[in-house]
Coordinates of C-alpha atoms in Angstrom, one line a residue:
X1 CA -15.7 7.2 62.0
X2 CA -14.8 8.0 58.3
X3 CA -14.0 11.9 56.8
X4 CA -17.3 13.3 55.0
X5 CA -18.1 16.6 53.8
X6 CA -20.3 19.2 55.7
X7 CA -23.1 21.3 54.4
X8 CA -20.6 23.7 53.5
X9 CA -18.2 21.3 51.7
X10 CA -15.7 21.1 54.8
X11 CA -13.9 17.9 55.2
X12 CA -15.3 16.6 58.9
X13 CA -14.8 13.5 60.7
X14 CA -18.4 11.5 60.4
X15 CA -18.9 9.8 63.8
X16 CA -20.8 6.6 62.0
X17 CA -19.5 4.0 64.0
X18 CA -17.1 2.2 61.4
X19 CA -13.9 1.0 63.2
X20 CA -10.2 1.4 62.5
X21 CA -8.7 -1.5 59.5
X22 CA -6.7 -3.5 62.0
X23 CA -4.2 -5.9 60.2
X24 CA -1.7 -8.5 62.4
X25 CA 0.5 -10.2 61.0
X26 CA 3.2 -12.9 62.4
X27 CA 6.7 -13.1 61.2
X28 CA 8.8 -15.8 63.7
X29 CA 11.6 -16.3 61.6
X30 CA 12.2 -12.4 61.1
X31 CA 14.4 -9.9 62.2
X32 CA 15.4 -6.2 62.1
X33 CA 18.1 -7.3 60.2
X34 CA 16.3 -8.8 57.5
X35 CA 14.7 -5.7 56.6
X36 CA 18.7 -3.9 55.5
X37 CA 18.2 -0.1 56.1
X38 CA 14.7 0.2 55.5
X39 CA 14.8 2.2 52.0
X40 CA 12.0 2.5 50.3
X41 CA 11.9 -0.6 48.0
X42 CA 8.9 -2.9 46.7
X43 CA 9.4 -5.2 49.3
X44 CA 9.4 -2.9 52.3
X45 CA 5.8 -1.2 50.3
X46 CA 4.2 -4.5 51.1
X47 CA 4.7 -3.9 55.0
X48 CA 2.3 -1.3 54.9
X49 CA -1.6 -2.2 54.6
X50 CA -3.0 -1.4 51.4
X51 CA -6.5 1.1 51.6
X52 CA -7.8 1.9 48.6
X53 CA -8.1 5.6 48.3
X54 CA -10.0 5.8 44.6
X55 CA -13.6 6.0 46.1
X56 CA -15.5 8.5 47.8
X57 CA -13.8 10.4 50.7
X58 CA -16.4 8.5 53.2
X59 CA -15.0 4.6 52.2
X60 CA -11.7 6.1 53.7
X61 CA -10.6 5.0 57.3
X62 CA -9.3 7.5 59.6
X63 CA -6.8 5.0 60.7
X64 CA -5.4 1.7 59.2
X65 CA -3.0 -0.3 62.4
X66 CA -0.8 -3.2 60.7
X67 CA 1.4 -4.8 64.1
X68 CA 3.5 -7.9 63.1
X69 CA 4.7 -10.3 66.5
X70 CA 7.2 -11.9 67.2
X71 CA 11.5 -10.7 67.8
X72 CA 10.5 -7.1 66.2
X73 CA 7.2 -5.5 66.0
X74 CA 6.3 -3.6 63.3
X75 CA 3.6 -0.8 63.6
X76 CA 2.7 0.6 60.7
X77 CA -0.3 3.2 60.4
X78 CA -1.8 5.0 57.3
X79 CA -4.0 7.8 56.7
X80 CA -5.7 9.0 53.8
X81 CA -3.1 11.5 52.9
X82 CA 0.4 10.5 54.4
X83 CA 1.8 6.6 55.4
X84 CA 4.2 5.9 58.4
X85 CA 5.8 3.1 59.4
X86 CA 7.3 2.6 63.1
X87 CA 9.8 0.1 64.0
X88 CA 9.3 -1.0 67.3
X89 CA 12.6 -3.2 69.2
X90 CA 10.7 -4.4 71.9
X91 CA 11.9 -7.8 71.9
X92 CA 12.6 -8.5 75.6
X93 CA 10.1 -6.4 76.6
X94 CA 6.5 -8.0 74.2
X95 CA 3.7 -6.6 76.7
X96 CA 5.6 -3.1 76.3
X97 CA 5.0 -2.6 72.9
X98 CA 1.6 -0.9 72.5

């Protein structure tokens, strides 16, 4: 679904069928480490998938899934007003992870 406005201007979830933005992404050569602290630089931005939130309210998707494989995964998911990242150390246990 995407967000739309009611008859009454409410914001409401529009069942239409459009699916989540699903992004995966391999990185076999990285690891936790790699990534330092995790502060907020333009480097760690690019981890996130990019929406583009300067159309209508309806282009928006609910959810946006980025999950990167390999010795970490990454699950990073984004909504129209807030982004948030998870860090998931799963690597002895890969089925575990989502």
């Amino acid at each position: 679904g995407r967000l739309g406005r009611g008859e009454d201007g409410r914001v409401e979830i529009d069942c239409n069928g459009e699916g989540v933005l699903f992004v995966e992404a391999e990185a076999p050569d990285a690891t936790v480490d790699d990534f330092g602290d995790f502060a907020p630089t333009m480097e760690m931005k690019q981890l996130i998938p990019l929406v583009d939130y300067t159309g209508d309210i309806s282009s928006f998707p609910l959810l946006v899934l980025q999950v990167c494989t390999r010795r970490t995964r990454f699950l990073a998911a984004s909504h129209p007003t807030t982004s948030i990242v998870f860090c998931l150390l799963d690597a002895s246990f890969p089925s575990a992870s989502l």
